[in-house]
Coordinates of C-alpha atoms and ligand atoms in Angstrom, one line a residue:
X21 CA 0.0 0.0 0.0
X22 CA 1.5 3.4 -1.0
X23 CA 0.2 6.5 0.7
X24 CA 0.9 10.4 0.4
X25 CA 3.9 12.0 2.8
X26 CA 2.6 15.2 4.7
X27 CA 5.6 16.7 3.5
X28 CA 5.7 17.6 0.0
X29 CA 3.7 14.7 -2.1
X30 CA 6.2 12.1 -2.3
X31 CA 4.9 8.9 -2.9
X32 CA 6.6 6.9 0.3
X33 CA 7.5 3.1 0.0
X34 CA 7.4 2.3 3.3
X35 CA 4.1 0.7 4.7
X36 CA 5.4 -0.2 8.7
X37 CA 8.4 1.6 11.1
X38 CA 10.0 -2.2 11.1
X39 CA 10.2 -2.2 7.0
X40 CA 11.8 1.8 7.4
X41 CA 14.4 0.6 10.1
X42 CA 15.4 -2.8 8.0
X43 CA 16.4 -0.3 5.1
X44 CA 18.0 2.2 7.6
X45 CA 20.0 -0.6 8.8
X46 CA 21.0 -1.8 5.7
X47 CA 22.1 1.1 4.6
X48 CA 24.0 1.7 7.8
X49 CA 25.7 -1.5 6.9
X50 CA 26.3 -1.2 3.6
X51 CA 27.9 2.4 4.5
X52 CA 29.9 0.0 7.2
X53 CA 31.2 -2.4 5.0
X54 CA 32.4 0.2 2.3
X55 CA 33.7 2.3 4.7
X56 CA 35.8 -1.0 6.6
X57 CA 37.1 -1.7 2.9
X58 CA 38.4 2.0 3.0
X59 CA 39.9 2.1 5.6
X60 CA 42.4 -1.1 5.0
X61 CA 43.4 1.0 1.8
X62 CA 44.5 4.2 4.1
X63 CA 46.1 1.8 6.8
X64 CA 47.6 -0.1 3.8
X65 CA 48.7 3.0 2.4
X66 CA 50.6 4.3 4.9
X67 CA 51.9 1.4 6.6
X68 CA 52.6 -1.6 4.4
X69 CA 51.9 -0.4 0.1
X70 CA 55.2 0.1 -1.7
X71 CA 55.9 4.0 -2.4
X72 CA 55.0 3.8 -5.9
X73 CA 51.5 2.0 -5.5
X74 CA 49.8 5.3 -5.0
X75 CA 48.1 5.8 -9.0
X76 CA 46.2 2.5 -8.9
X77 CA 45.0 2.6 -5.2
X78 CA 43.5 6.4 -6.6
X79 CA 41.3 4.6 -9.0
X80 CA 40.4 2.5 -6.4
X81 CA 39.4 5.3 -4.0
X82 CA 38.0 7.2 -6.5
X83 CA 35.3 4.7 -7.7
X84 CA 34.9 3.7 -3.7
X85 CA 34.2 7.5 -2.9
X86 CA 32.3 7.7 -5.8
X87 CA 29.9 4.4 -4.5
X88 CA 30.1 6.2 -0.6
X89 CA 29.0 9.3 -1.4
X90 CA 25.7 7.6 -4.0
X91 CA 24.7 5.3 -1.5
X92 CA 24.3 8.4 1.4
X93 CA 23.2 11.1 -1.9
X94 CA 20.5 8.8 -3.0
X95 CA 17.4 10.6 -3.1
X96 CA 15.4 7.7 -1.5
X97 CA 17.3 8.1 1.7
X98 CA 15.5 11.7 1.9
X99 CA 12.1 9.1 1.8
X100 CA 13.6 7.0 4.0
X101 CA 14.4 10.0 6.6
X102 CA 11.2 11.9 6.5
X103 CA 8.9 8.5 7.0
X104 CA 11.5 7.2 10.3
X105 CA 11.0 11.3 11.0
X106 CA 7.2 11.5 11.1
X107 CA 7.3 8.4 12.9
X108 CA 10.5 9.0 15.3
X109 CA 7.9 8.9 18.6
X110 CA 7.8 4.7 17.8
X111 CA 11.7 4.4 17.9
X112 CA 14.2 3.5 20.3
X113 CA 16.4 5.9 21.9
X114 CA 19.4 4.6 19.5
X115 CA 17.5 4.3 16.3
X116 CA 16.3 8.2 16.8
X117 CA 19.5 8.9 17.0
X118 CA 21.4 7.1 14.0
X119 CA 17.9 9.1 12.1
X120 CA 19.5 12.3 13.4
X121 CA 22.9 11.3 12.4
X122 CA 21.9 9.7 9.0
X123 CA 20.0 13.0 8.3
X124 CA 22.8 15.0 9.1
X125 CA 25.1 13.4 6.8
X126 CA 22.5 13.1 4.2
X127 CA 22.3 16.8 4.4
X128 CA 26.0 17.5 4.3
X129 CA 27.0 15.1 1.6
X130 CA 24.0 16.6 -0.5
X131 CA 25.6 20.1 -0.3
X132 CA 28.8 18.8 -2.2
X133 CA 28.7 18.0 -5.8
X134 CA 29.6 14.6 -6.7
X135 CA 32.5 15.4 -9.0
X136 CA 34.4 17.6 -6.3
X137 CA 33.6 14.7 -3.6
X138 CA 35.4 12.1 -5.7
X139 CA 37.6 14.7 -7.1
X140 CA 38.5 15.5 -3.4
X141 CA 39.4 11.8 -2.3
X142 CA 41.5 11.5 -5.2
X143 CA 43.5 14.7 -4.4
X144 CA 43.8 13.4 -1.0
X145 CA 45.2 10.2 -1.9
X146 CA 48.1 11.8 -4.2
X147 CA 48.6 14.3 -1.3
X148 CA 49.3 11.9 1.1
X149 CA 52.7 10.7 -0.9
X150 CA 53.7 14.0 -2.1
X151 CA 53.8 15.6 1.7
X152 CA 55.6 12.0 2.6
X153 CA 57.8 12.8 0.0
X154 CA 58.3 16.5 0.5
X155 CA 59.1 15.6 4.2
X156 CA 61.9 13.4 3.8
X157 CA 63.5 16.2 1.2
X158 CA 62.8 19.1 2.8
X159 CA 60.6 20.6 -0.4
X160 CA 57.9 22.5 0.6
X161 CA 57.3 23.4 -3.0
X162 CA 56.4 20.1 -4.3
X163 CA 53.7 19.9 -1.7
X164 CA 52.3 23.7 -1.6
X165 CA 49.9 23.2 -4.7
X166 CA 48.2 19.9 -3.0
X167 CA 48.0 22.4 0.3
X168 CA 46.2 25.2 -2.0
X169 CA 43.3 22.7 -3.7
X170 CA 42.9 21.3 0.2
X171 CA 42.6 24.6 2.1
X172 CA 40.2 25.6 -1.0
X173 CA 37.8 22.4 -1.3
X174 CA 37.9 23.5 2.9
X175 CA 36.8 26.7 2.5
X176 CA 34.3 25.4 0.0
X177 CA 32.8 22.8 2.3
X178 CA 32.5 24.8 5.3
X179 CA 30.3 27.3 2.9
X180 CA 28.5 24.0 1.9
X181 CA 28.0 22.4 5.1
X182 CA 27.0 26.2 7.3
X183 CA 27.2 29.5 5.5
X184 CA 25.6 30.9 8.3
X185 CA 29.0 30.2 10.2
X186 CA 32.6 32.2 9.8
X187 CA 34.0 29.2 8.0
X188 CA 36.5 28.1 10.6
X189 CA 33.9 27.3 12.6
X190 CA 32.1 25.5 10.5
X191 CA 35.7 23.4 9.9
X192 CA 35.7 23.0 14.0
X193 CA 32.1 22.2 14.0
X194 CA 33.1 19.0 12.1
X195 CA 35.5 17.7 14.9
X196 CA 33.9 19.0 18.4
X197 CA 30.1 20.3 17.3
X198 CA 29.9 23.8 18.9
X199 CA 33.5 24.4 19.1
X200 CA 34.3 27.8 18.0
X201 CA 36.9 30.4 17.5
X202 CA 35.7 32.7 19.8
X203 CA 36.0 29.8 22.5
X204 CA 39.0 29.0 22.0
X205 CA 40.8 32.1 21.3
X206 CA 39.7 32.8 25.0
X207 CA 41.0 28.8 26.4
X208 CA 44.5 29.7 24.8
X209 CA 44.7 32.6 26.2
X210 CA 44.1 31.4 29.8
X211 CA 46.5 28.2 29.4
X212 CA 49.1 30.5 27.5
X213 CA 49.1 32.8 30.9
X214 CA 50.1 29.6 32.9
X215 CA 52.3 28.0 30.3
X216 CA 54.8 30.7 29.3
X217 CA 55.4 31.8 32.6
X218 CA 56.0 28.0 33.8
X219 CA 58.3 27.3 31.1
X220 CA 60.1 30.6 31.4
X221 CA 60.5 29.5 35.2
X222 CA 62.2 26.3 34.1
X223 CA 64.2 27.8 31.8
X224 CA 66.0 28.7 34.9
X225 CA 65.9 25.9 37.1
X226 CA 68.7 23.2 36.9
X227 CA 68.6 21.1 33.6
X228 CA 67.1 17.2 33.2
X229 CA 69.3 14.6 31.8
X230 CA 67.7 12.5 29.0
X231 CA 71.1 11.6 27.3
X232 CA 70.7 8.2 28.2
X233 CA 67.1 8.2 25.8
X234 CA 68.9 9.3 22.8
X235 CA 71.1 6.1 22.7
X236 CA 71.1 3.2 20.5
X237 CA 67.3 1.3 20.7
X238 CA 67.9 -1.6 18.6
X239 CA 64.3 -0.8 16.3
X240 CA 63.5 -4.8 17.1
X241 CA 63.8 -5.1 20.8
X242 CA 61.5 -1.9 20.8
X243 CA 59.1 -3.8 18.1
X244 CA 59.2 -6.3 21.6
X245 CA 58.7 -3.1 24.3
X246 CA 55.6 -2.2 22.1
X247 CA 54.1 -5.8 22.4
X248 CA 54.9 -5.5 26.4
X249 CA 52.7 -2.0 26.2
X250 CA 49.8 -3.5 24.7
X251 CA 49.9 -6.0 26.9
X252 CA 50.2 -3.6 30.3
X253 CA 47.6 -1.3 28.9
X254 CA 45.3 -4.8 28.4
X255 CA 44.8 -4.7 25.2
X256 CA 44.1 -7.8 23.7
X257 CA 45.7 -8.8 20.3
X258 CA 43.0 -10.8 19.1
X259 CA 41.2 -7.3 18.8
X260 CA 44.4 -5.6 18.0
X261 CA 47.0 -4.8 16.2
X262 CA 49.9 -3.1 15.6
X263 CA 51.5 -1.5 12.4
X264 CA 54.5 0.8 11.3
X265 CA 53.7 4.1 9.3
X266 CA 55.6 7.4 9.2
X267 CA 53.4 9.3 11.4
X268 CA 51.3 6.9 14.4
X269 CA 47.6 6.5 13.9
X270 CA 44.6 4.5 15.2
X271 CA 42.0 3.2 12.8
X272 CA 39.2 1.5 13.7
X273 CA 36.6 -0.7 11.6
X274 CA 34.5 -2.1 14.5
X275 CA 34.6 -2.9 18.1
X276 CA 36.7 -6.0 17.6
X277 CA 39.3 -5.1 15.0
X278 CA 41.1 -1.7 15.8
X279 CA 44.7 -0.8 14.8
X280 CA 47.2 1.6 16.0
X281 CA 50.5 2.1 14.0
X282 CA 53.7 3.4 15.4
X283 CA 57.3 5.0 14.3
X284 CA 60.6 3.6 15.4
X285 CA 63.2 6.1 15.8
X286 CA 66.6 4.1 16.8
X287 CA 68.0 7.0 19.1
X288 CA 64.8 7.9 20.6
X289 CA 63.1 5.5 22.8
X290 CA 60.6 7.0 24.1
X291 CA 58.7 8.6 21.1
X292 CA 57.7 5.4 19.8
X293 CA 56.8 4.4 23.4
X294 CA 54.5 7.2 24.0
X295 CA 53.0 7.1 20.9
X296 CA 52.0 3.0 21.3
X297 CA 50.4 4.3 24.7
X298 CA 48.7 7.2 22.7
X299 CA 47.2 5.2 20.0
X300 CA 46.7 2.8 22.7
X301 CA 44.2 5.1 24.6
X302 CA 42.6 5.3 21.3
X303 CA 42.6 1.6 20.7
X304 CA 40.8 1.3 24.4
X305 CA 37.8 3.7 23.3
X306 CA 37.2 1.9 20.3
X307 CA 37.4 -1.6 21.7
X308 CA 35.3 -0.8 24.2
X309 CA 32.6 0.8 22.3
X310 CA 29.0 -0.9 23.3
X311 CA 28.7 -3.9 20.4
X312 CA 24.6 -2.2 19.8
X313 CA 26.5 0.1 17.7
X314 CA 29.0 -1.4 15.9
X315 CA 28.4 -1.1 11.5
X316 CA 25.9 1.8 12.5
X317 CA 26.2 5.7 12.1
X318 CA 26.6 5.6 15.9
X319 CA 29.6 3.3 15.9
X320 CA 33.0 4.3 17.4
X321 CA 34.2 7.3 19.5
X322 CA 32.0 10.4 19.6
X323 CA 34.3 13.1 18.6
X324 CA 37.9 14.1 18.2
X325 CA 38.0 15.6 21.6
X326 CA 36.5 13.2 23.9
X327 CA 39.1 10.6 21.2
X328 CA 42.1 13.0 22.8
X329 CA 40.9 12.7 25.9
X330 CA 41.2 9.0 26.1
X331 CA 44.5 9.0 24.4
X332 CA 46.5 11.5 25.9
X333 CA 45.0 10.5 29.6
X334 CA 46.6 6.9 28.7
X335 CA 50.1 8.7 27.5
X336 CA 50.4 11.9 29.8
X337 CA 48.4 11.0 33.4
X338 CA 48.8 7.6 32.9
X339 CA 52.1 7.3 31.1
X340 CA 54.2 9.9 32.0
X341 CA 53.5 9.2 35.5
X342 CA 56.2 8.0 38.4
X343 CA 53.8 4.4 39.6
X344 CA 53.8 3.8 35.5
X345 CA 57.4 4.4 34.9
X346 CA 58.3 2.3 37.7
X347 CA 55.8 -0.6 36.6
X348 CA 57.5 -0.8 33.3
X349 CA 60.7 0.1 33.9
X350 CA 62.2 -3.5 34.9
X351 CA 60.8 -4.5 31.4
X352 CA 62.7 -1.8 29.7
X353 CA 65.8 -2.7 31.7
X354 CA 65.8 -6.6 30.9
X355 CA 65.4 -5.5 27.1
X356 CA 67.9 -2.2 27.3
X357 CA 70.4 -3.3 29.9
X358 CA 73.2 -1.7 28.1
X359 CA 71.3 1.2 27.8
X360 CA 69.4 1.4 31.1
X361 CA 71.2 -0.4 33.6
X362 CA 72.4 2.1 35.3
X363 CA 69.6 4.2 34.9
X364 CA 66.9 4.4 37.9
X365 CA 63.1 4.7 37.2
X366 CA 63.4 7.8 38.9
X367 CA 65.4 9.1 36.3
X368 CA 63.5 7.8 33.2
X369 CA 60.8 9.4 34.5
X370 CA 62.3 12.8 34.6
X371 CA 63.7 12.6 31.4
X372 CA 60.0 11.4 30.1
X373 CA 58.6 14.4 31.6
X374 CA 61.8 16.7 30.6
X375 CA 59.7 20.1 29.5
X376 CA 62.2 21.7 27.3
X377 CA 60.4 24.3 23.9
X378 CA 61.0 22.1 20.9
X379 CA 60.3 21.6 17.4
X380 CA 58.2 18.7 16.5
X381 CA 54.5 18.5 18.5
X382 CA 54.4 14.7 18.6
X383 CA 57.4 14.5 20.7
X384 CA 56.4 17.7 22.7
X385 CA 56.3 17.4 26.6
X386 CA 52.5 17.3 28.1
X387 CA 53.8 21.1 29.0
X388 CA 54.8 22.8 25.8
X389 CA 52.1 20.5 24.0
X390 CA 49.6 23.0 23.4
X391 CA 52.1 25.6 22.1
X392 CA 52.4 23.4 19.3
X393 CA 48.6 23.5 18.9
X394 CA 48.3 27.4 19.3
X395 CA 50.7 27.6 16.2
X396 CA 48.9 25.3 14.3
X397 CA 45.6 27.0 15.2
X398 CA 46.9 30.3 14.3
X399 CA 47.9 29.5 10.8
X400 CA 44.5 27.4 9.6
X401 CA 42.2 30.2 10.8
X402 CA 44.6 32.8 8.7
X403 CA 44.6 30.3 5.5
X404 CA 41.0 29.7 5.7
X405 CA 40.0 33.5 6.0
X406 CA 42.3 34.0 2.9
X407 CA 44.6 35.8 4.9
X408 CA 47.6 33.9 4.7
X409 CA 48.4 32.5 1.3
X410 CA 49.9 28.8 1.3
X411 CA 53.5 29.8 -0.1
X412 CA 54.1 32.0 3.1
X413 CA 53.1 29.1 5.6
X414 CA 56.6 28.3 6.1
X415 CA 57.5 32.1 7.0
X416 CA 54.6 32.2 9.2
X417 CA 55.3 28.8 11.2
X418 CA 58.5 29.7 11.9
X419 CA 57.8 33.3 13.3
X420 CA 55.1 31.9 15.5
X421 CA 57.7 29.2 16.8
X422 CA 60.0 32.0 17.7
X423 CA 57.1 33.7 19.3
X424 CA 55.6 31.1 21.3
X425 CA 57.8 28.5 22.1
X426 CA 61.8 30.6 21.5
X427 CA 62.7 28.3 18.9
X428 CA 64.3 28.9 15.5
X429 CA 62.9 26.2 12.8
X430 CA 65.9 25.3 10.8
X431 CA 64.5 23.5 7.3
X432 CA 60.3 22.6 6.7
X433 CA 60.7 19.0 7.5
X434 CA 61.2 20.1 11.2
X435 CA 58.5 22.8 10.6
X436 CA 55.2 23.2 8.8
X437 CA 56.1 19.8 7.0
X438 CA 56.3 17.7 10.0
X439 CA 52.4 16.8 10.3
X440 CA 50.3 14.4 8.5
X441 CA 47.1 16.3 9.4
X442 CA 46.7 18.9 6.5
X443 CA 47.8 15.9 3.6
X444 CA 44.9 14.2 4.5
X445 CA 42.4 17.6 4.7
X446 CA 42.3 17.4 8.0
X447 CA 41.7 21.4 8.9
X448 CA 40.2 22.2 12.4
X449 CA 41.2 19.4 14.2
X450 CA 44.5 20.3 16.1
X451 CA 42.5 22.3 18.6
X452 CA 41.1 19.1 19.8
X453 CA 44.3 17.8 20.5
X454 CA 44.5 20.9 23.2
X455 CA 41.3 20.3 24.6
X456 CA 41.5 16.4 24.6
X457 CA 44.9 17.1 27.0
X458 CA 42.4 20.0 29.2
X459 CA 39.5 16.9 29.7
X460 CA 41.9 14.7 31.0
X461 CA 43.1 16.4 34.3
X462 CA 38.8 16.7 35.1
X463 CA 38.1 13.6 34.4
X464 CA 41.1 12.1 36.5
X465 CA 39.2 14.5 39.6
X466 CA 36.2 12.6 39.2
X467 CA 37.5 9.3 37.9
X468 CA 39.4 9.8 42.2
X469 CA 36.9 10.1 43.5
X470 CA 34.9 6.9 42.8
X471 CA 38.2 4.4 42.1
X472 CA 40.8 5.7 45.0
X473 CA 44.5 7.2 43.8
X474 CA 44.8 6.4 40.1
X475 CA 48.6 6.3 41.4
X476 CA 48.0 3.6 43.8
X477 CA 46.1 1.5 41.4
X478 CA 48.7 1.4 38.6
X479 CA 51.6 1.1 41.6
X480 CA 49.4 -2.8 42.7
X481 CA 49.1 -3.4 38.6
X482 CA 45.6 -2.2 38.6
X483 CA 45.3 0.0 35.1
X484 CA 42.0 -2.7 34.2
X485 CA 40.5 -0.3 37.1
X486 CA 40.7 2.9 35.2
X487 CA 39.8 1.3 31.6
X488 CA 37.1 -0.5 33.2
X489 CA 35.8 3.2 34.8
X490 CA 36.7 5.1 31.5
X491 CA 34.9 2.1 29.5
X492 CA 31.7 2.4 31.8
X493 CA 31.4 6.2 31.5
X494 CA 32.8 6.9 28.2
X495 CA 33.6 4.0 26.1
X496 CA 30.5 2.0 25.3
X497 CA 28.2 4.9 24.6
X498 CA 30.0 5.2 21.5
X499 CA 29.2 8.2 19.2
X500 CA 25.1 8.1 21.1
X501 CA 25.8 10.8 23.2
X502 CA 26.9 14.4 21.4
X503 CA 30.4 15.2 22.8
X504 CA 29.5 18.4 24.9
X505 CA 26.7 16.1 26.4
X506 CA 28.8 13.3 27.4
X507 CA 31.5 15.4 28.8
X508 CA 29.1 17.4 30.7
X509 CA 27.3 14.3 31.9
X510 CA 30.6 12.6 33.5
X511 CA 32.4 15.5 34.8
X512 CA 29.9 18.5 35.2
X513 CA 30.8 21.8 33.1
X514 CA 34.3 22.1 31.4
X515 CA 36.3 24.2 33.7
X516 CA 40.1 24.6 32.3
X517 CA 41.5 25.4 36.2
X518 CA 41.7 21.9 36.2
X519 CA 44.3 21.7 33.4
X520 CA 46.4 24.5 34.5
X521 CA 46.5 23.4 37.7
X522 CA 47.7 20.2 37.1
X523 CA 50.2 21.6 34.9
X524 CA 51.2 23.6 37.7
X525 CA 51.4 21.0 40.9
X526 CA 53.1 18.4 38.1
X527 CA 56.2 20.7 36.9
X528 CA 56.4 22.7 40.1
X529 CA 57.4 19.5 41.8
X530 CA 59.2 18.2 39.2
X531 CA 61.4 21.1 38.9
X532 CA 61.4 22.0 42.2
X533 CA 60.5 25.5 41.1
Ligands
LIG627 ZN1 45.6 11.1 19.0

């Protein structure tokens, strides 16, 4: 039986809610299944595919993007919406919401012409090996004209997606809904107040050593420190694995097959050992994601915030801490024993926590950390309001590394090159970095409150404790709650003190200041 929508005449298909939510699930797994097929070409890409492999893995995207973006586009999902929409009082709590989220999408995607979608994936596939490419040489050239189509098709989509917003925001609205400049203008302003003063201070106080980290690591006995990570931070290989890739990611394709990749650096030990505990604070969110919503529009983390949250809790409060250092540290000794044997936990943790201005933001202490953001932050809003241009973005980075962390930049691969973010169009999203880091010091408060000393638990080989809390109030909701919500719902309203004040007791104590 056919009958007449309210809204506008269109003949509907659907005759019962049931029949609408078998086609909405379908289509959330179809979306699932293309998207999963997707995303073993990025990790292949930039983990295991031979340099040169890039021109017929861009068909491949491009015909995949092209079958992604009909299957949201189709007109009969706009049937489909307004039929579960007119009808949303009969669904569950969850279905209601992948209808919000499916008609948000189908709104957004609707907004871009096909041919610059497809276009755009393309580009982004191509980009990805030039900026590797540019980055090992030094050649900012080579990878400035990839930088110009991205920051355009950027500007483009934030018109698309909200021309009612400046279009940064609309770019942050993609990664943290609500986020805007105005906001965080204000949050940098109150941590740089802390920051600069704190590092000024310990500028002055007496030096850390953390020769003894820039030694030989033999690349394969860290492969084996990596497994010994995973293993601490309980997460199970059967769900999990690990890959190499120039810059360390996680990828997910459903609760029960996540992967982080790392970087080995032979005379830096700890930056692969922080990232495995970064991506494996990632890993943790996504494995322990509630299975109602895995292959759904509601599957995996909610946002790029709450995602930093979880990862730099695992490698800053977590990691970085004295009870985690000395939990690991006989492991790192029995493997490193030329290295480390006469080094005390004491003093690896120190040198972990050495807060020192620098050049490159992944190996940034949790201190300095958000200087790196700022910079990055400065520079997208000016090339997104047109008033930067792309070929003066090394220029600008390296003034604003002078001017906020004291640092001269000596060649683009330790600069404006050294990020993976803006080759994959990833513009608005460093600020989530900063405020992932600022949830993590709030949540600890509350997380103390109910669990005891987060110390004490990781000192008796307790970390299941805090995954199991962070799992119960963060993890398994998945993407069902909006970010702000979720947040708000754990730990009350966002209140930076928090942050700053940790920052404060941490290095003040550290440095004796
Ligand atoms: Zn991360």
């Amino acid at each position: 039986m056919f009958f007449i929508s309210k809204k506008g005449g269109i003949f509907m298909n659907y005759e019962t809610v049931n029949q609408a939510l078998d086609a909405m699930h379908h289509l959330e797994e179809t979306a699932a299944a293309y998207e999963h097929v997707m995303g073993v070409t990025y990790l292949d890409a930039a983990s295991a595919a031979p340099k040169g492999s890039y021109e017929g893995r861009g068909k491949t995207i491009g015909v995949m993007s092209q079958i992604i973006y009909d299957l949201i586009a189709n007109p009969e999902n706009e049937e489909l919406l307004s039929y579960l929409e007119e009808n949303i009082s009969e669904l569950s709590a969850i279905d209601r919401r992948k209808v919000e989220a499916l008609r948000k999408e189908y709104d957004q995607i609707n907004k871009i012409p096909a041919e610059e979608y497809a276009a755009y994936e393309v580009l982004l596939n191509e980009a990805q090996a030039v900026w590797e490419q540019a980055k090992n040489n030094n050649d900012f050239a080579s990878f400035a004209p990839y930088l110009e189509k991205i920051v355009a098709f950027n500007r483009k989509k934030a018109a698309y997606f909200h021309p009612e917003m400046q279009p940064y925001d609309a770019l942050l609205n993609e990664y943290e809904e609500g986020l805007t400049m105005q906001t965080l203008d204000a949050f940098f302003a109150q941590l740089r107040e802390v920051i600069v003063p704190l590092v000024a201070k310990i500028g002055q106080a007496a030096p850390v050593d953390d020769s003894f980290l820039k030694q030989n690591y033999p690349i394969d006995k860290q492969r084996l420190f990596s497994d010994y990570l995973m293993e601490v931070m309980g997460l199970d290989r059967n769900y999990c694995a690990i890959a190499e890739s120039e810059h360390p990611f996680t990828i997910n394709f459903n609760n029960k097959d996540v992967r982080i990749t790392t970087h080995y650096h032979e005379d830096m030990v700890a930056s692969s050992m922080y990232s495995v505990i970064h991506e494996g604070g990632h890993a943790l969110y996504e494995l322990g994601c509630g299975d109602e919503y895995n292959y759904s529009f509601l599957s995996g983390g909610v946002s790029m915030g709450i995602h930093e949250s979880q990862s730099r809790f695992y490698e800053n409060i977590i990691g970085r801490s004295l009870s985690f250092v000395k939990l690991i540290y006989p492991k790192l000794q029995e493997l490193f024993p030329e290295q480390l044997g006469s080094v005390t936990a004491e003093q690896f943790y120190r040198a972990v926590n050495k807060a020192e201005p620098s050049l490159i933001r992944t190996e940034a202490d949790d201190l300095t950390y958000t200087l790196h953001v700022m910079v990055r932050y400065e520079i997208e809003k000016q090339l997104i309001d047109g008033t930067l241009c792309v070929e003066n973005v090394p220029a600008e980075w390296n003034r604003l590394y002078k001017e906020y962390l004291g640092v001269d930049v000596p060649n683009d691969t330790l600069g404006c090159l050294q990020d993976s973010h803006w080759s994959g169009g990833t513009i608005g999203y460093f600020p989530s970095y900063a405020l992932g880091s600022a949830y993590g010091p709030q949540l600890l408060a509350v997380m103390e409150q109910e669990v005891g000393s987060v110390d004490k638990l990781i000192e008796e080989g307790n970390l299941s404790i805090v995954t199991r809390w962070l799992k119960e109030k963060i993890h398994r909701h998945a993407s069902f709650h909006k970010p702000g919500y979720l947040f708000e719902m754990v730990c009350g309203k966002f209140d930076a003190a928090y942050y700053t004040d940790y920052l404060v007791k941490k290095y003040t104590d550290l440095y004796n200041l």
